[in-house]
Short mmCIF file of C-alpha atoms in Angstrom, two decimals:
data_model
loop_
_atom_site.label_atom_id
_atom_site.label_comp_id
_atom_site.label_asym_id
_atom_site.label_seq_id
_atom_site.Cartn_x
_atom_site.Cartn_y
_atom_site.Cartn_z
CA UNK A 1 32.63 139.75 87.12
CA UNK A 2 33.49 138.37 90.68
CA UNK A 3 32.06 140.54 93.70
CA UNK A 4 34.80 141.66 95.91
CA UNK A 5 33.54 139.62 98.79
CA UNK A 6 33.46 136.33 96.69
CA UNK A 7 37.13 137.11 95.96
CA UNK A 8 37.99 137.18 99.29
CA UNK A 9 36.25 134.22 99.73
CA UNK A 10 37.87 132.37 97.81
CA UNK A 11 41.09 133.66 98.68
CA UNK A 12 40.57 132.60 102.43
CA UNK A 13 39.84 129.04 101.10
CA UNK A 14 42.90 128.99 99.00
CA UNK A 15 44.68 130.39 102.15
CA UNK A 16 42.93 127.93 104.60
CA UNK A 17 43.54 124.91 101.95
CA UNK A 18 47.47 126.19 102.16
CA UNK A 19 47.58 126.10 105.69
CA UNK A 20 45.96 122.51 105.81
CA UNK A 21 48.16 121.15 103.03
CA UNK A 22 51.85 122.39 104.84
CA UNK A 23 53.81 120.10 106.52
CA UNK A 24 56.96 119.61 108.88
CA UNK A 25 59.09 117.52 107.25
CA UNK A 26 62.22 116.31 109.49
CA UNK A 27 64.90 115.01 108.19
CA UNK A 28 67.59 113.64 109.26
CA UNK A 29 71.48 113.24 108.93
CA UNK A 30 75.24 113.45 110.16
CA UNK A 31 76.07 116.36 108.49
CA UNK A 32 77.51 118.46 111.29
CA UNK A 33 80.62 119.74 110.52
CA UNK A 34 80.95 123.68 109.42
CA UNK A 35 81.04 122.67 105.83
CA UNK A 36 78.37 120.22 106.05
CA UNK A 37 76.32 122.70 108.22
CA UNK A 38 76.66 125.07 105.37
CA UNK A 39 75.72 122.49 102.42
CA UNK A 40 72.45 121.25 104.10
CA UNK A 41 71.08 124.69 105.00
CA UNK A 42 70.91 124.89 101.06
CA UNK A 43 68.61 121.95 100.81
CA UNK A 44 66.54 123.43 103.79
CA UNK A 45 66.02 126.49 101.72
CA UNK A 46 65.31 125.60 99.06
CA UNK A 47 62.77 123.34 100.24
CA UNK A 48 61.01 126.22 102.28
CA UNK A 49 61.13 128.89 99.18
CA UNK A 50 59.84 126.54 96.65
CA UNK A 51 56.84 124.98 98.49
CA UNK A 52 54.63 125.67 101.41
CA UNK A 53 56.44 123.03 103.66
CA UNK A 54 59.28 123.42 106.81
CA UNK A 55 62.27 122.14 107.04
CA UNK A 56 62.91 120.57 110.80
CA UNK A 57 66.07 119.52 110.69
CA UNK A 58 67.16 116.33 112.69
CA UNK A 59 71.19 116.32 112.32
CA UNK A 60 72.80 113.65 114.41
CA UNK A 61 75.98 114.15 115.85
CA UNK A 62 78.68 111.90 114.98
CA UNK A 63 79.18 109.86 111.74
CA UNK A 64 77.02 107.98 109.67
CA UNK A 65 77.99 104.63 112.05
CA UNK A 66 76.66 106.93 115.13
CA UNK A 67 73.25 108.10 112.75
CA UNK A 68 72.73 105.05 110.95
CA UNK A 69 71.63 102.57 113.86
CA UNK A 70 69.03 105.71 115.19
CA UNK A 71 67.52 106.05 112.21
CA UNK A 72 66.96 102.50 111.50
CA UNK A 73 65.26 101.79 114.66
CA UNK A 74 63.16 104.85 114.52
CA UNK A 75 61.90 103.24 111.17
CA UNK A 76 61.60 99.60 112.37
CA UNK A 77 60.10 100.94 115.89
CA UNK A 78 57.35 102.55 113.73
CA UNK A 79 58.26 106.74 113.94
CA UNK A 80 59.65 107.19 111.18
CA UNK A 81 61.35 110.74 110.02
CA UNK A 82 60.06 112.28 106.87
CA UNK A 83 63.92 111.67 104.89
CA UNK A 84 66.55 110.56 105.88
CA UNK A 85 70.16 110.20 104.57
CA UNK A 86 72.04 107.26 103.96
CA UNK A 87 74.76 106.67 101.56
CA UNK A 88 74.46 105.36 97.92
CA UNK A 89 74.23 101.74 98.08
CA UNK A 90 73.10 98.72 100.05
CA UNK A 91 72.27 100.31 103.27
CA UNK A 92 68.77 100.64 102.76
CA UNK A 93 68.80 97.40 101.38
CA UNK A 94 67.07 95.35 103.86
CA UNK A 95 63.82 98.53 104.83
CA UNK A 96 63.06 98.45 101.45
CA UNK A 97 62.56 95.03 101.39
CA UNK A 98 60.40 95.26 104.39
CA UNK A 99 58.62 97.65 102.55
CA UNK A 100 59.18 100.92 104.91
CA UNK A 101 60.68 102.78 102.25
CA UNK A 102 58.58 104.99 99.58
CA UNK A 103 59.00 103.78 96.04
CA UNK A 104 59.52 107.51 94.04
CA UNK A 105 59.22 105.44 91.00
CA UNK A 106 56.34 107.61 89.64
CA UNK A 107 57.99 110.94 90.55
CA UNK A 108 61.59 109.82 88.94
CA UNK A 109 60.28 108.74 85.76
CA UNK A 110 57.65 112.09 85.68
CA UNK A 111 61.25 114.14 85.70
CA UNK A 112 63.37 111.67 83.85
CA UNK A 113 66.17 111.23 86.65
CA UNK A 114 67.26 108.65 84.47
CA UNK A 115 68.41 111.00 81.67
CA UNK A 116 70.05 113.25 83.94
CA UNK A 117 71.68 111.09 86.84
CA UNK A 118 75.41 110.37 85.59
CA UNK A 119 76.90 107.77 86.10
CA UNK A 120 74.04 105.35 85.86
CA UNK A 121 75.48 103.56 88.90
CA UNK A 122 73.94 106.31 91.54
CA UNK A 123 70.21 105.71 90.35
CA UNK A 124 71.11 102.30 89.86
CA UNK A 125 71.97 102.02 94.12
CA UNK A 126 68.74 103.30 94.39
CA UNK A 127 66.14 100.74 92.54
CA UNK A 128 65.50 97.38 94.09
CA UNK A 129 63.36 95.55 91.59
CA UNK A 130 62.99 97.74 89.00
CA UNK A 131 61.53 100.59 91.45
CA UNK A 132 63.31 103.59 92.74
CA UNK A 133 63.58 103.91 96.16
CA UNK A 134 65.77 107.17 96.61
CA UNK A 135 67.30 110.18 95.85
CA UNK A 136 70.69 110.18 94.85
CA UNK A 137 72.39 113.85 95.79
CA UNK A 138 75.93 114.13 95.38
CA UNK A 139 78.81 112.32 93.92
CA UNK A 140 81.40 112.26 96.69
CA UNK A 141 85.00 110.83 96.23
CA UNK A 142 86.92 109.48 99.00
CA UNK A 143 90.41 109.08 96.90
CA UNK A 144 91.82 112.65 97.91
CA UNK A 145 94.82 113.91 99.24
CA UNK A 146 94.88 117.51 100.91
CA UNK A 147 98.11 118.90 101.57
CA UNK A 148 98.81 122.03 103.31
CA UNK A 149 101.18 125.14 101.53
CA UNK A 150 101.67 125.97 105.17
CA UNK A 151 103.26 123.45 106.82
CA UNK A 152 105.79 122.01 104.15
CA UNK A 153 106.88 125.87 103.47
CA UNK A 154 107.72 125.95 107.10
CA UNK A 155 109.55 122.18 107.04
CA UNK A 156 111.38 123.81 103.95
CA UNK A 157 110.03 121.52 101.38
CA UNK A 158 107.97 121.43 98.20
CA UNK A 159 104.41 120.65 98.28
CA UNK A 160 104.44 117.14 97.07
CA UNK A 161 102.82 115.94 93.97
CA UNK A 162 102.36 112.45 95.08
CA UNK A 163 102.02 109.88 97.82
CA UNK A 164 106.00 108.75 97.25
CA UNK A 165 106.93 112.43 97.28
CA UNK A 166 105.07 113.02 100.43
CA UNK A 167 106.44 110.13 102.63
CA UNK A 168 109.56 111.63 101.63
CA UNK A 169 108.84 114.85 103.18
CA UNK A 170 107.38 113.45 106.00
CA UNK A 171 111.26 113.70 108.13
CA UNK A 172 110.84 117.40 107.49
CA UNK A 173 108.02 117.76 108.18
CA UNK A 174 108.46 116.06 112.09
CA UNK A 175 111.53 118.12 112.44
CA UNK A 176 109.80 121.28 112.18
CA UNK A 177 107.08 120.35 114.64
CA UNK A 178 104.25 118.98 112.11
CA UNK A 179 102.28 115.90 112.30
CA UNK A 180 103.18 114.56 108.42
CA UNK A 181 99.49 112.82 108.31
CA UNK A 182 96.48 114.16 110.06
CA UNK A 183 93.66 110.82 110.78
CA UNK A 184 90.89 110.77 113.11
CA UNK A 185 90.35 107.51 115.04
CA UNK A 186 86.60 107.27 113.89
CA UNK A 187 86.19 103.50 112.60
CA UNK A 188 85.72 104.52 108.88
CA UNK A 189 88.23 106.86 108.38
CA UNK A 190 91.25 104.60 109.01
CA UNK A 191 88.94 101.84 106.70
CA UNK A 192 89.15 104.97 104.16
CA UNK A 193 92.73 105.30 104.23
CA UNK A 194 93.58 101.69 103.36
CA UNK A 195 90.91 102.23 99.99
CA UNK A 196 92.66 104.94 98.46
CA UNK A 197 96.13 103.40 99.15
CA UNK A 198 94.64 100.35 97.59
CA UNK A 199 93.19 102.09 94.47
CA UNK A 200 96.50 104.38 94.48
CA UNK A 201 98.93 101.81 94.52
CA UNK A 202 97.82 98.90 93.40
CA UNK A 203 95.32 100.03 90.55
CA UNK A 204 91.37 100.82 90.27
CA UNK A 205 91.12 97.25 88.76
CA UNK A 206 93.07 95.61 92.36
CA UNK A 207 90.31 97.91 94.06
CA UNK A 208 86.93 96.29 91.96
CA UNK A 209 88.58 92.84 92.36
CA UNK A 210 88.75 92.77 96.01
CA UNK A 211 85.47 94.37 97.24
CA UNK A 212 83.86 93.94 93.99
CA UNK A 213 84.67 90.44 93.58
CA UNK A 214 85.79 89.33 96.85
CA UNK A 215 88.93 87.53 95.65
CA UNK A 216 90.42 86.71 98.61
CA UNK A 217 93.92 85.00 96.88
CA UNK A 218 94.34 88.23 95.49
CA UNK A 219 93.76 90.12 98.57
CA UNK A 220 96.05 87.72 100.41
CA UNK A 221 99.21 88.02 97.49
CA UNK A 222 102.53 90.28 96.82
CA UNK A 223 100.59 92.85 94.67
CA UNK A 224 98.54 93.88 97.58
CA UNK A 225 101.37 93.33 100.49
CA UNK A 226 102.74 96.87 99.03
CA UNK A 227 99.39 98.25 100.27
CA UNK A 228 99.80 96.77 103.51
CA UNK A 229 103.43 98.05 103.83
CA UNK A 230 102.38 101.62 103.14
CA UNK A 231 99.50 101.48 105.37
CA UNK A 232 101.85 100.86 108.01
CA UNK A 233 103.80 104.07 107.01
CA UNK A 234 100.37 106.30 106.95
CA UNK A 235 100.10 103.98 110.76
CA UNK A 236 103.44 105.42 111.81
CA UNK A 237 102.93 109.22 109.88
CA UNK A 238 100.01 109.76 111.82
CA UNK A 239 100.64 108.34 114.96
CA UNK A 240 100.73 111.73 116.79
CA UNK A 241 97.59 113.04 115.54
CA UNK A 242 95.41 111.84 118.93
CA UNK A 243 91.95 113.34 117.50
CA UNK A 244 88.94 111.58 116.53
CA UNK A 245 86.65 113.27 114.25
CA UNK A 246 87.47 114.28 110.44
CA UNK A 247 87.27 117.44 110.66
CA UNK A 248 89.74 118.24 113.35
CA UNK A 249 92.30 116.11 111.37
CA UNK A 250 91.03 118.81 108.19
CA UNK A 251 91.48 121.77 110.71
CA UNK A 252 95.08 120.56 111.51
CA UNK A 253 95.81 120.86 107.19
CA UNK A 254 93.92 124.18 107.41
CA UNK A 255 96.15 125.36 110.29
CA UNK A 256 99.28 124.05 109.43
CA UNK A 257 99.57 121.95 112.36
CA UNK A 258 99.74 118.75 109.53
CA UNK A 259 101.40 117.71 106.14
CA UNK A 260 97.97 116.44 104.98
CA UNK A 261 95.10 114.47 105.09
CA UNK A 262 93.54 111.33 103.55
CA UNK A 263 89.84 112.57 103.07
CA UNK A 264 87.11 112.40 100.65
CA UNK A 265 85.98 115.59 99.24
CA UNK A 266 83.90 116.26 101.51
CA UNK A 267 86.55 118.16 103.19
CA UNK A 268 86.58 120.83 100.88
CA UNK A 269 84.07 121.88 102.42
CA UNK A 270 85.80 122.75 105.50
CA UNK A 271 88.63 124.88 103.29
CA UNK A 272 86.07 126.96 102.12
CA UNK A 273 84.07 128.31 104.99
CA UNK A 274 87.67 128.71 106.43
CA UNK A 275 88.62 131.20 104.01
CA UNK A 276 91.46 129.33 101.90
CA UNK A 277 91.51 129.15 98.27
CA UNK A 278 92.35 125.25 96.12
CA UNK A 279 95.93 125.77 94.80
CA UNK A 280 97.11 129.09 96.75
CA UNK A 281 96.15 128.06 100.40
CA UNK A 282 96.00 123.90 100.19
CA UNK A 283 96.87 121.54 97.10
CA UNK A 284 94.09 118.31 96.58
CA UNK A 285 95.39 115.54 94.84
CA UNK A 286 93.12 112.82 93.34
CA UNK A 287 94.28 109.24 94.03
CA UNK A 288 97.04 110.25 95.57
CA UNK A 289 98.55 111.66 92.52
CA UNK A 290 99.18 108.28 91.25
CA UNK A 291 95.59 106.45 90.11
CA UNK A 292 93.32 109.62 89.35
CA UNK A 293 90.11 108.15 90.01
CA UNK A 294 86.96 109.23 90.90
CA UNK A 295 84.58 107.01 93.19
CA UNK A 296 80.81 107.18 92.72
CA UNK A 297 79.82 106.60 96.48
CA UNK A 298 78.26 109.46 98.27
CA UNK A 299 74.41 110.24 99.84
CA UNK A 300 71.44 109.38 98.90
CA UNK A 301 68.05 110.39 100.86
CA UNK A 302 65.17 108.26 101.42
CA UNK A 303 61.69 108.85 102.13
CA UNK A 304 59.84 106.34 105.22
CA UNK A 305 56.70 105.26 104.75
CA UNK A 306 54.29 107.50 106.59
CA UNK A 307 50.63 107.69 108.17
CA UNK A 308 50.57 111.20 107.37
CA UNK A 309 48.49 112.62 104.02
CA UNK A 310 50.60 115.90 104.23
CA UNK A 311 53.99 114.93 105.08
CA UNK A 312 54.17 111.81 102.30
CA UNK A 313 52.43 114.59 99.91
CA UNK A 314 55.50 117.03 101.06
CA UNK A 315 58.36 113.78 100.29
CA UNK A 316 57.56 114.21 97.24
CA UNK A 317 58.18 117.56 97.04
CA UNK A 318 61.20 117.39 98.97
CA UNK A 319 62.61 114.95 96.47
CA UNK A 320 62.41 116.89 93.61
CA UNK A 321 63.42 120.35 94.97
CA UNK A 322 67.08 117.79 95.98
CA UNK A 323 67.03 116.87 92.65
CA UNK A 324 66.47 120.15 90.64
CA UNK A 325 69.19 121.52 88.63
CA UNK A 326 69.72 125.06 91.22
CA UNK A 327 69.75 123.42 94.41
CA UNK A 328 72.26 120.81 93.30
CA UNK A 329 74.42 123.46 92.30
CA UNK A 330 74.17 125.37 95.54
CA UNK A 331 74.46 122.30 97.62
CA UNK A 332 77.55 120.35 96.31
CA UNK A 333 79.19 124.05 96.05
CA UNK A 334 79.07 124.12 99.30
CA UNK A 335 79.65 120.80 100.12
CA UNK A 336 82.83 119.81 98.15
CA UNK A 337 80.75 117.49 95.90
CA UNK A 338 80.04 116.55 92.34
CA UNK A 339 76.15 117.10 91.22
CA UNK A 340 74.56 113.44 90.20
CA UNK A 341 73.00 115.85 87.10
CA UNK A 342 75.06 115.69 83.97
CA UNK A 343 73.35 118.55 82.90
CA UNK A 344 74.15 121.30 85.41
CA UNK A 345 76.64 124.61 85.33
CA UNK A 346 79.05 124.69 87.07
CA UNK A 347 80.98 127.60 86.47
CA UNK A 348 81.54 128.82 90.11
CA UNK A 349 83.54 125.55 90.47
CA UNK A 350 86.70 125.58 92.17
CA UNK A 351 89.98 124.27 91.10
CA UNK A 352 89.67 120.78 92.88
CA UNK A 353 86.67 120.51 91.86
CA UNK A 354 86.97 120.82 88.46
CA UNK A 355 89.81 117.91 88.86
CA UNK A 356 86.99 115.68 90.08
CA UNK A 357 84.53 116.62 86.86
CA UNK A 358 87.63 116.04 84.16
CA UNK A 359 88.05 112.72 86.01
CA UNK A 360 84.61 112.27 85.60
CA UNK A 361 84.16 113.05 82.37
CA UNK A 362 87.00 110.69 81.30
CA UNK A 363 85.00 107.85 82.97
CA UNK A 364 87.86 107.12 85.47
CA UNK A 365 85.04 105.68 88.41
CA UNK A 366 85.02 103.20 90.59
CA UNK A 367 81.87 102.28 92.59
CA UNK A 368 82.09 102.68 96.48
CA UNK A 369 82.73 100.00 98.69
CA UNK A 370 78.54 100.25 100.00
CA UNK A 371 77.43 99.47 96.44
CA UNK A 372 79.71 96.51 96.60
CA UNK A 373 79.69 94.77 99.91
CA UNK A 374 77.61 94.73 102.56
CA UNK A 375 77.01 96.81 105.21
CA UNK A 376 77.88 93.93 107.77
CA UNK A 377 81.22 92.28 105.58
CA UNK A 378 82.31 96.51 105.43
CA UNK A 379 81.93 96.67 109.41
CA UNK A 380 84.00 93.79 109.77
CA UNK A 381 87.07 95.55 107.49
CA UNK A 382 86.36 98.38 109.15
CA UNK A 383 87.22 96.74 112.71
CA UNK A 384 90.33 95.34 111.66
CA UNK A 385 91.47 98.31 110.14
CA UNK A 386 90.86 100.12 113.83
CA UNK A 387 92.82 97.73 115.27
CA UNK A 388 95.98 97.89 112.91
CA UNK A 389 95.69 101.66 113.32
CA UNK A 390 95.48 101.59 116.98
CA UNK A 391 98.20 98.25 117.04
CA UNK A 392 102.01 99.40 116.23
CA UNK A 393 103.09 95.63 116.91
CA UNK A 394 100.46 94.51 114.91
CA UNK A 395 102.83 93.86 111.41
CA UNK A 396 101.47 94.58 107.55
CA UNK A 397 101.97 90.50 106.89
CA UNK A 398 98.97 89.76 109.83
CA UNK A 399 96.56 92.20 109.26
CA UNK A 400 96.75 91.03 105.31
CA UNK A 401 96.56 87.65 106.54
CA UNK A 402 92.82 88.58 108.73
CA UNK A 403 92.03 90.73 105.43
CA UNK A 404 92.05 87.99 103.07
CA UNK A 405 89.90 85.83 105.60
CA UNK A 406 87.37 88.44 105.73
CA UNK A 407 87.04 89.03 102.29
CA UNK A 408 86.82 85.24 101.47
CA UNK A 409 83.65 85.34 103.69
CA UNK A 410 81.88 88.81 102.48
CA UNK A 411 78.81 88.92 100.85
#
C-alpha cells in the first residue's frame, strides 16, 4: 500500500503535469451580435469544462469581410490564432495549400465525422486532397424570410405567406409608418438578398446553374430578368431602412418598426434572446414561401499551424469538444442553426427550426455560393450588388447585363 506522502507526491506531479499541459487557446470570429454572443459562449464552455484549457476569445467586430482579411494576415504574417472561423467552403482554400492549416485527418477519422456529418457536402468543404482540414459546426441557411405579427397587425393586414403576398402588403405597410423591408447596407447582405430571390423565383436548379456552373447565357436571359425585376422592388421596399449592420435591420422586425427581413437563420438568434416566440411573435418563411430550400453554407473552424506543443495539443481538443453531440446542441440552439450531426436530439427545437430539419430531411439543399465560386468571383457580385442597392437609376436590364459578364469570367 502507497504511503501517504508518496500519494501526495504523485498527486503534485499529476497537478504540476496539468498545469504544464493547459493552454490559452484564442480564437477568433465575427460573431458579435446578442445572438451570436450567446451561441459562442457555448463553445467557450464547453471547451473550459471538458478539458484543462481557456478559452480567450478574439471576436472581431464587423462581418466576416471585416474578420476575414485580419485573420489571414495574422496567419501569413506568422502569429497565428489557435482557431479561427471561416465559412464552409473555399476560403481557406489557398492557407491550406500553403500548408498553414492543421490537417485533423487523424482526429476525424478516430471519431468517424464522416458517419455523422450530414450532408456529406460540409466535410466535403473541408478536405483538400483527401485530408481534412476543418471543423464543420453548423448548417446555416440564408433562404429565410422573417416577418413581423407586429407591424402588419398595425398596417391592418395578414401576415403574408409568401414573397407575392408580401409585396402586396408592402402599401400598407408604408401607410402606417413601417419600412415594408428591413436591409443593412453591409456588402453581403444586399449579395444575400438577390440569392434567395434567385432560388425563390426562379428555382434551386436556376440557383446551381449560375454559381454552380457559371452559365452566363442563362444568367443573362428572360428566366432570370424576373429576378432582376423583383430585386428592384426589395431596392425600392427597403429604401428607407438607412442602417448598416444585420442585426439592426432584425431589431427593426423584432420592434415592429419593419414588414420583414431577408436573413439567414442566423437571425433567429436575435428573436430569441429578445424574448419572442417562432409563430406567436414573428413568422419565418423558408425560400420565401415559394422554393423551400435549405442551403448547406455556414462556419467551419480551422486550426493554424502552431510552434506551440500545448496549444496544437489543445486544437485538438477544441475540435472535438465543437464536434460532440451536447455542445452542438447547445450551440446551434442558440444560434438559429442546424447541427452538421445527423445523429443529435433535438427536441428543444423551435418551430422554425424544425422547418429547416423537415427541409433537410427531404434533401431539399443547395450548396452555398463559397463552396461554389470563389472568394474573389463572389466579391465581385457582391460589389455590383452594392451598387444596384445603393443606385435607384441604375435599371434591372443593366445590372443583369454586368451580372452575366461577371459570371462568364468566375472561377
Amino acid at each position: 500500500m502507497k504511503s501517504v506522502k508518496s500519494l501526495l507526491a504523485a498527486s503534485t506531479m499529476l497537478a504540476a503535469a496539468t498545469a504544464v499541459n493547459a493552454a490559452d487557446v484564442e480564437v477568433t470570429h465575427w460573431w458579435t451580435s446578442g445572438g451570436e454572443a450567446a451561441a459562442v459562449a457555448e463553445f467557450a464552455k464547453a471547451f473550459e469544462e471538458k478539458t484543462d484549457h481557456k478559452w480567450v476569445d478574439g471576436a472581431i467586430a464587423g462581418s466576416g469581410g471585416t474578420a476575414r482579411p485580419i485573420m489571414i494576415s495574422r496567419i501569413t504574417g506568422g502569429d497565428p490564432m489557435g482557431a479561427t472561423q471561416f465559412n464552409h467552403g473555399r476560403q481557406a482554400e489557398e492557407l491550406v495549400e500553403a500548408g498553414l492549416m492543421r490537417d485533423l485527418t487523424e482526429i476525424a477519422e478516430k471519431e468517424g465525422w464522416k458517419d455523422v456529418v450530414k450532408p456529406s457536402s460540409l466535410l466535403d468543404s473541408c478536405t483538400l486532397d483527401g485530408k481534412i482540414y476543418c471543423v464543420p459546426v453548423n448548417i446555416h441557411s440564408q433562404q429565410w424570410l422573417w416577418l413581423s405579427h407586429k407591424a402588419f397587425a398595425d398596417a391592418g393586414v395578414d401576415v403574408p405567406t409568401n414573397w407575392e403576398e408580401f409585396v402586396a402588403a408592402a402599401p400598407a405597410l408604408e401607410e402606417a409608418g413601417k419600412i415594408p423591408l428591413a436591409m443593412g447596407q453591409q456588402p453581403w447582405q444586399t449579395t444575400l438578398a438577390f440569392q434567395v430571390l434567385l432560388t425563390a423565383l426562379a428555382g434551386p436548379d436556376a440557383y446551381t446553374r449560375i454559381f454552380g456552373d457559371k452559365d452566363a447565357e442563362f444568367a443573362g436571359g428572360e428566366e432570370l430578368a424576373k429576378v432582376f425585376e423583383a430585386a428592384a422592388k426589395a431596392r425600392e421596399m427597403s429604401a428607407k431602412s438607412n442602417i448598416q449592420e444585420w442585426n439592426q435591420a432584425t431589431s427593426m422586425v423584432i420592434n415592429g418598426e419593419a414588414g420583414g427581413q431577408i436573413m439567414g437563420d442566423w437571425a433567429q438568434g436575435e428573436f430569441q434572446v429578445a424574448g419572442q416566440t417562432a409563430g406567436e411573435d414573428y413568422t419565418c418563411l423558408p425560400g420565401l414561401g415559394v422554393n423551400e430550400v435549405i442551403q448547406t453554407g455556414g462556419d467551419a473552424f480551422y486550426f493554424p499551424v502552431v510552434d506551440d506543443e500545448e496549444v496544437a495539443a489543445a486544437q485538438l481538443e477544441l475540435a472535438s469538444v465543437m464536434m460532440s453531440p451536447d455542445t452542438q446542441v447547445a450551440f446551434n440552439l442558440k444560434k438559429g442553426s442546424l447541427p452538421v450531426r445527423g445523429d443529435v436530439d433535438l427536441e428543444a427545437a423551435n418551430d422554425c427550426m424544425r422547418k429547416g430539419l423537415d427541409i433537410l430531411a427531404k434533401g431539399n439543399i443547395i450548396q452555398a455560393p463559397d463552396q461554389l465560386m470563389s472568394a474573389d468571383s463572389l466579391t465581385q457580385v457582391n460589389d455590383l450588388f452594392v451598387e444596384f442597392f445603393n443606385s435607384p437609376d441604375m435599371s434591372a436590364e443593366d445590372a443583369q447585363k454586368r451580372f452575366a459578364d461577371l459570371i462568364a469570367n468566375a472561377d
